[in-house]
Amino acid sequence: MRAVVRTAAAAATALALLLTGCGGGGGRTDGRITIRFQSLAWQKESVDANKQLVKEWNASHPDVRVQYVQGSWDSVHDQLLTSFEGDEAPDVIHDASDDLADFAYGGYLADLRTLLPDRLTADIPKRSWSTSTFDGGVYGVPFLQEPRVLIANTKILKASGVRIPTPEKPWSWTEFRQVTKKLTGKGRYGIAWPLKEPVSVTLNLGLSAGGELFHRGADGKVALAMDDGDLVVPRTIHDQVNTDHSAARTALGMGGGDTLPGLFGGRYAMVPLGFSFRQQVVEQAPKGFEWTVLPAPAGSAGLAQGVSPQTLSVAEDSPHKKEAVEFLDFLLRPANMVRLAKGDWMLPTGREALADPSLHTADRGWATGVALAGALRSAPAQSVRGYPEWKDKVATPAFQEYYSGAIDAAELRKRLVEDGNRVLARYQR
């Protein structure tokens, strides 16, 4: 998420929580049940869609009022932890699946298996449900997902004569490297990798090459092991930066949005970004800028890539779980899920919503995104306890040094695996 907006939203969260008089989740006001729904929507279209759906619910359910509370992606984990421990958690919680594990294992979230309607359970594929399932319990409903795609300057691509990839015939990682070399020259780089936060990008794209990195044994414990498939993506990026010079070194410390001026100005031919960044392209691109959405490269596992869908959960301490799930079900009816997806410029997880004709248009790359939906898998470290510490203390600095050329692949492997397993072991005693 974009830091500026998230920081602003953090202040709004604190104010909203004060104004709503937090206290043990929902309650009764004037004889009505009140459910507090904390949303992390931040783009205007998304906030408007969420608020409108809350308004529609309240108009048709006079006995169960939903109160909208604005949260922030910037501070949600710490804010939720504080609210759980203080018995002040909202009833319905918007988060991401990779943030749920500690809350699920800690007993803060309700197991939804006996609460969810059959319609919703059947509409969302098992591969999506797996992202919010821990020890057999379901602790969130995955409803929005975001593949990583290549956003490219159409004029540069056409002028270069390179083969244009499609979801049916994507570039291989080898061809992708060759293409970026061909697109480089005259003050232009073929690709810019914004890797301020390199871990999730590397691991999620690594699934396409068969990379797993995290392996769960028969005893249920997870250990790190790095094989050739795990090195395909990191080695490609490293060689583009340090050997081919087809990737901009200065972009390695950037966030996704930081690369857009270079894309618009012709300094970069392509940038790998989350699907939702298309909105920023539409809003910020200069008049006449021609762009296209391409699938990420494919490997031995095809177009597979990891995702951590956005989720909706219910607090274990909520006194109104039944009503909270009824609201959740309303929010995620197929037509409403489409509205939420469009508001966030992401893909819905529900099969019926994903089939909506409005999402199958070539305009702004929607059809390319939909074509990738079937290849999306649970992010590799989705349910690994200790992953946040490994990511922050071990993997992030290791990948940053490898991509900059400061260490080689052998040292990268040593740090990720040996140092990493020591971290994970502390969480699995």
XYZ file of N, CA and C in Angstrom, residues 197-335:
417
model
N 11.067 -3.659 -0.496
C 10.647 -4.820 0.290
C 10.754 -6.048 -0.617
N 11.934 -6.690 -0.662
C 12.198 -7.695 -1.698
C 11.665 -9.094 -1.422
N 11.301 -9.394 -0.177
C 11.060 -10.794 0.176
C 9.803 -11.354 -0.470
N 8.657 -10.706 -0.263
C 7.414 -11.264 -0.803
C 7.444 -11.304 -2.320
N 8.020 -10.289 -2.958
C 8.125 -10.277 -4.424
C 8.902 -11.499 -4.900
N 10.059 -11.728 -4.292
C 10.923 -12.823 -4.706
C 10.277 -14.185 -4.469
N 9.721 -14.379 -3.278
C 9.134 -15.683 -2.961
C 7.881 -15.953 -3.777
N 7.031 -14.944 -3.940
C 5.779 -15.160 -4.655
C 6.011 -15.449 -6.131
N 6.915 -14.712 -6.770
C 7.229 -14.995 -8.169
C 8.002 -16.303 -8.309
N 8.721 -16.676 -7.262
C 9.515 -17.896 -7.297
C 8.696 -19.168 -7.454
N 7.411 -19.117 -7.078
C 6.555 -20.298 -7.244
C 6.479 -20.731 -8.704
N 6.606 -19.779 -9.625
C 6.517 -20.124 -11.047
C 7.653 -21.050 -11.476
N 8.782 -20.966 -10.784
C 9.938 -21.796 -11.117
C 10.041 -23.022 -10.216
N 8.979 -23.297 -9.473
C 8.982 -24.439 -8.579
C 9.618 -24.174 -7.238
N 9.956 -22.917 -6.949
C 10.560 -22.580 -5.669
C 9.559 -22.701 -4.533
N 9.994 -23.262 -3.427
C 9.135 -23.399 -2.252
C 9.786 -22.804 -1.011
N 11.052 -23.054 -0.838
C 11.866 -22.535 0.256
C 11.439 -23.060 1.629
N 10.153 -22.949 1.957
C 9.645 -23.439 3.238
C 9.073 -24.844 3.049
N 9.551 -25.791 3.842
C 9.129 -27.173 3.700
C 8.629 -27.698 5.041
N 7.411 -28.223 5.047
C 6.817 -28.744 6.273
C 7.038 -30.252 6.345
N 7.649 -30.718 7.429
C 7.937 -32.122 7.601
C 6.763 -32.907 8.149
N 6.956 -34.225 8.283
C 5.894 -35.092 8.794
C 5.506 -34.729 10.219
N 6.441 -34.118 10.955
C 6.148 -33.720 12.334
C 5.450 -32.373 12.414
N 5.162 -31.780 11.246
C 4.465 -30.499 11.213
C 5.382 -29.296 11.308
N 6.657 -29.524 11.562
C 7.589 -28.409 11.691
C 8.084 -27.951 10.319
N 8.357 -26.659 10.221
C 8.788 -26.061 8.952
C 10.284 -25.794 8.986
N 10.961 -26.143 7.886
C 12.393 -25.870 7.756
C 12.647 -25.250 6.386
N 13.700 -24.459 6.303
C 14.080 -23.809 5.058
C 15.076 -24.666 4.297
N 14.869 -24.783 3.007
C 15.815 -25.465 2.123
C 15.739 -24.785 0.760
N 16.880 -24.529 0.147
C 16.916 -23.756 -1.089
C 17.481 -24.603 -2.219
N 16.655 -24.881 -3.239
C 17.135 -25.650 -4.388
C 17.218 -24.752 -5.620
N 17.479 -25.355 -6.772
C 17.667 -24.555 -7.988
C 16.435 -23.734 -8.343
N 15.241 -24.284 -8.104
C 14.028 -23.545 -8.405
C 13.900 -22.273 -7.597
N 14.374 -22.302 -6.359
C 14.320 -21.120 -5.505
C 15.253 -20.016 -5.976
N 16.247 -20.363 -6.781
C 17.242 -19.385 -7.218
C 16.927 -18.759 -8.569
N 15.942 -19.296 -9.305
C 15.671 -18.782 -10.652
C 15.350 -17.295 -10.641
N 14.412 -16.877 -9.819
C 14.020 -15.463 -9.791
C 15.121 -14.577 -9.213
N 15.693 -14.914 -8.029
C 16.752 -14.060 -7.520
C 17.944 -13.939 -8.464
N 18.310 -15.051 -9.095
C 19.460 -15.010 -10.011
C 19.147 -14.150 -11.234
N 17.920 -14.234 -11.737
C 17.540 -13.401 -12.889
C 17.669 -11.924 -12.548
N 17.113 -11.527 -11.405
C 17.176 -10.115 -11.003
C 18.625 -9.691 -10.780
N 19.386 -10.525 -10.064
C 20.794 -10.212 -9.797
C 21.567 -10.007 -11.099
N 21.366 -10.887 -12.065
C 22.118 -10.792 -13.313
C 21.651 -9.615 -14.166
N 20.378 -9.292 -14.124
C 19.911 -8.114 -14.858
C 20.571 -6.845 -14.326
N 20.732 -6.783 -12.998
C 21.322 -5.589 -12.384
C 22.839 -5.568 -12.558
N 23.501 -6.675 -12.277
C 24.952 -6.675 -12.140
C 25.728 -7.181 -13.349
N 25.097 -7.998 -14.190
C 25.796 -8.549 -15.361
C 25.334 -7.894 -16.658
N 24.023 -7.901 -16.882
C 23.480 -7.351 -18.124
C 23.340 -5.841 -18.078
N 23.189 -5.293 -16.883
C 22.906 -3.862 -16.690
C 21.631 -3.447 -17.434
N 20.689 -4.397 -17.483
C 19.401 -4.119 -18.115
C 18.342 -3.715 -17.089
N 18.699 -3.775 -15.803
C 17.802 -3.350 -14.727
C 18.462 -2.213 -13.966
N 17.677 -1.202 -13.651
C 18.218 -0.003 -12.997
C 18.603 -0.290 -11.544
N 19.872 -0.117 -11.218
C 20.335 -0.342 -9.847
C 19.645 0.610 -8.875
N 19.399 1.827 -9.301
C 18.805 2.824 -8.407
C 17.376 2.471 -8.003
N 16.729 1.593 -8.763
C 15.348 1.236 -8.441
C 15.258 0.230 -7.301
N 16.365 -0.438 -6.958
C 16.316 -1.497 -5.959
C 15.804 -1.012 -4.606
N 16.055 0.230 -4.283
C 15.598 0.770 -2.999
C 14.263 1.484 -3.076
N 13.592 1.384 -4.202
C 12.335 2.103 -4.399
C 11.120 1.270 -4.033
N 10.028 1.965 -3.723
C 8.723 1.339 -3.666
C 8.129 1.353 -5.063
N 7.036 0.611 -5.262
C 6.469 0.490 -6.603
C 6.124 1.807 -7.262
N 5.451 2.671 -6.523
C 5.025 3.941 -7.092
C 6.179 4.847 -7.475
N 7.336 4.657 -6.833
C 8.494 5.501 -7.120
C 9.023 5.292 -8.536
N 8.710 4.153 -9.138
C 9.248 3.854 -10.469
C 8.384 4.416 -11.597
N 7.178 4.847 -11.266
C 6.263 5.271 -12.334
C 6.760 6.480 -13.129
N 7.336 7.526 -12.496
C 7.856 8.630 -13.323
C 8.883 8.161 -14.350
N 9.748 7.192 -13.963
C 10.726 6.666 -14.914
C 10.071 5.887 -16.039
N 8.983 5.171 -15.725
C 8.237 4.458 -16.769
C 7.602 5.455 -17.725
N 6.968 6.479 -17.174
C 6.302 7.479 -18.017
C 7.311 8.242 -18.877
N 8.509 8.471 -18.328
C 9.511 9.263 -19.045
C 10.374 8.465 -19.996
N 10.140 7.157 -20.097
C 10.910 6.341 -21.026
C 12.243 5.860 -20.484
N 12.508 6.077 -19.199
C 13.768 5.592 -18.615
C 13.718 4.082 -18.401
N 12.535 3.543 -18.109
C 12.333 2.108 -17.953
C 11.302 1.653 -18.978
N 11.564 0.533 -19.641
C 10.598 0.001 -20.596
C 9.462 -0.726 -19.889
N 9.796 -1.376 -18.749
C 8.799 -2.158 -18.017
C 9.068 -2.063 -16.517
N 7.987 -2.244 -15.745
C 8.105 -2.304 -14.294
C 7.186 -3.412 -13.785
N 7.691 -4.356 -12.955
C 6.816 -5.359 -12.355
C 6.124 -4.777 -11.123
N 4.807 -4.782 -11.143
C 4.032 -4.153 -10.066
C 2.801 -4.988 -9.741
N 2.235 -4.737 -8.580
C 0.963 -5.342 -8.245
C -0.123 -4.837 -9.178
N -1.131 -5.661 -9.398
C -2.199 -5.363 -10.352
C -2.899 -4.039 -10.056
N -3.000 -3.679 -8.782
C -3.737 -2.469 -8.410
C -3.012 -1.189 -8.806
N -1.711 -1.275 -9.133
C -0.971 -0.079 -9.519
C -1.488 0.516 -10.825
N -2.320 -0.239 -11.539
C -2.898 0.303 -12.765
C -3.659 1.592 -12.502
N -4.251 1.696 -11.327
C -4.982 2.922 -11.020
C -4.048 4.128 -11.001
N -2.870 3.968 -10.388
C -1.925 5.078 -10.352
C -1.452 5.437 -11.755
N -1.293 4.415 -12.615
C -0.900 4.690 -13.997
C -1.974 5.542 -14.676
N -3.229 5.153 -14.516
C -4.329 5.902 -15.118
C -4.358 7.342 -14.613
N -4.134 7.513 -13.319
C -4.246 8.844 -12.721
C -3.028 9.721 -12.994
N -1.848 9.112 -13.103
C -0.623 9.910 -13.131
C 0.065 9.992 -14.487
N -0.249 9.093 -15.394
C 0.457 9.070 -16.679
C 0.188 10.346 -17.476
N 1.195 10.859 -18.161
C 0.986 12.046 -18.998
C 0.071 11.737 -20.175
N -0.559 12.729 -20.683
C -1.466 12.559 -21.807
C -0.720 11.935 -22.985
N -1.329 10.907 -23.565
C -0.745 10.254 -24.719
C 0.154 9.073 -24.387
N 0.394 8.830 -23.089
C 1.247 7.695 -22.719
C 0.505 6.388 -22.989
N 1.128 5.503 -23.762
C 0.518 4.221 -24.103
C 1.161 3.112 -23.280
N 0.320 2.319 -22.616
C 0.840 1.277 -21.739
C 0.012 0.013 -21.879
N 0.608 -1.082 -21.448
C -0.081 -2.356 -21.531
C 0.269 -3.194 -20.313
N -0.562 -4.178 -20.025
C -0.349 -5.086 -18.898
C 0.031 -6.456 -19.443
N 1.180 -6.958 -19.022
C 1.695 -8.253 -19.476
C 1.789 -9.217 -18.297
N 1.654 -10.513 -18.537
C 1.829 -11.486 -17.443
C 3.284 -11.554 -17.006
N 3.502 -11.850 -15.734
C 4.863 -12.089 -15.248
C 5.420 -13.325 -15.955
N 6.739 -13.470 -16.015
C 7.326 -14.644 -16.680
C 6.897 -15.960 -16.033
N 6.970 -17.024 -16.816
C 6.572 -18.351 -16.353
C 7.792 -19.258 -16.271
N 7.708 -20.243 -15.381
C 8.785 -21.204 -15.233
C 8.262 -22.621 -15.324
N 8.904 -23.538 -14.637
C 8.507 -24.946 -14.689
C 7.108 -25.180 -14.149
N 6.638 -24.285 -13.293
C 5.282 -24.391 -12.735
C 4.323 -23.427 -13.427
N 4.673 -23.012 -14.627
C 3.796 -22.119 -15.387
C 3.745 -20.726 -14.792
N 2.549 -20.146 -14.760
C 2.366 -18.779 -14.288
C 2.095 -18.700 -12.791
N 2.273 -19.799 -12.086
C 1.976 -19.819 -10.654
C 2.711 -18.695 -9.924
N 2.012 -18.041 -9.042
C 2.654 -17.078 -8.150
C 1.871 -17.000 -6.852
N 2.571 -16.627 -5.799
C 1.945 -16.570 -4.493
C 1.222 -15.251 -4.265
N 0.127 -15.329 -3.536
C -0.615 -14.132 -3.157
C -1.044 -14.245 -1.699
N -1.256 -13.108 -1.096
C -1.818 -13.027 0.251
C -3.095 -12.192 0.143
N -4.230 -12.840 -0.098
C -5.460 -12.091 -0.348
C -5.873 -11.209 0.826
N -6.633 -10.177 0.518
C -7.283 -9.412 1.574
C -8.389 -10.280 2.166
N -8.611 -10.136 3.458
C -9.548 -11.013 4.163
C -10.511 -10.220 5.031
N -11.607 -10.877 5.370
C -12.558 -10.367 6.353
C -12.699 -11.422 7.443
N -12.455 -11.024 8.682
C -12.520 -11.935 9.823
C -13.515 -11.414 10.847
N -13.826 -12.266 11.821
C -14.705 -11.887 12.925
C -13.938 -12.101 14.221
N -13.999 -11.130 15.115
C -13.304 -11.232 16.391
C -13.920 -12.337 17.248
N -13.067 -13.127 17.886
C -13.547 -14.197 18.758
C -14.398 -13.646 19.900
N -14.077 -12.464 20.385
C -14.816 -11.884 21.512
C -16.073 -11.132 21.098
N -16.365 -11.091 19.813
C -17.577 -10.390 19.381
C -18.819 -11.080 19.945
N -19.721 -10.330 20.574
C -20.949 -10.939 21.092
C -21.985 -11.191 20.002
N -21.672 -10.777 18.774
C -22.653 -10.870 17.687
C -22.026 -11.528 16.456
N -21.455 -12.699 16.643
C -20.788 -13.383 15.528
C -21.762 -13.719 14.407
N -22.947 -14.189 14.750
C -23.927 -14.568 13.732
C -24.270 -13.375 12.853
N -24.575 -12.247 13.467
C -24.917 -11.051 12.699
C -23.711 -10.531 11.916
N -22.512 -10.652 12.511
C -21.303 -10.205 11.820
C -21.088 -11.007 10.545
N -21.313 -12.318 10.617
C -21.140 -13.159 9.433
C -22.238 -12.880 8.417
N -23.432 -12.566 8.860
C -24.500 -12.203 7.917
C -24.131 -10.936 7.148
N -23.540 -9.965 7.837
C -23.086 -8.754 7.146
C -21.946 -9.091 6.185
N -21.029 -9.920 6.631
C -19.913 -10.337 5.786
C -20.422 -11.020 4.515
N -21.417 -11.857 4.675
C -22.003 -12.551 3.530
C -22.638 -11.560 2.565
N -23.305 -10.550 3.112
C -23.900 -9.494 2.275
C -22.811 -8.752 1.505
N -21.760 -8.396 2.222
C -20.673 -7.626 1.621
C -20.034 -8.381 0.457
N -20.056 -9.728 0.540
C -19.371 -10.549 -0.444
C -20.314 -11.288 -1.387
N -21.537 -10.804 -1.532
C -22.367 -11.304 -2.618
C -21.643 -11.020 -3.935
N -21.810 -11.852 -4.955
C -21.017 -11.678 -6.183
C -21.016 -10.258 -6.745
N -22.178 -9.639 -6.849
C -22.228 -8.281 -7.413
C -21.481 -7.296 -6.523
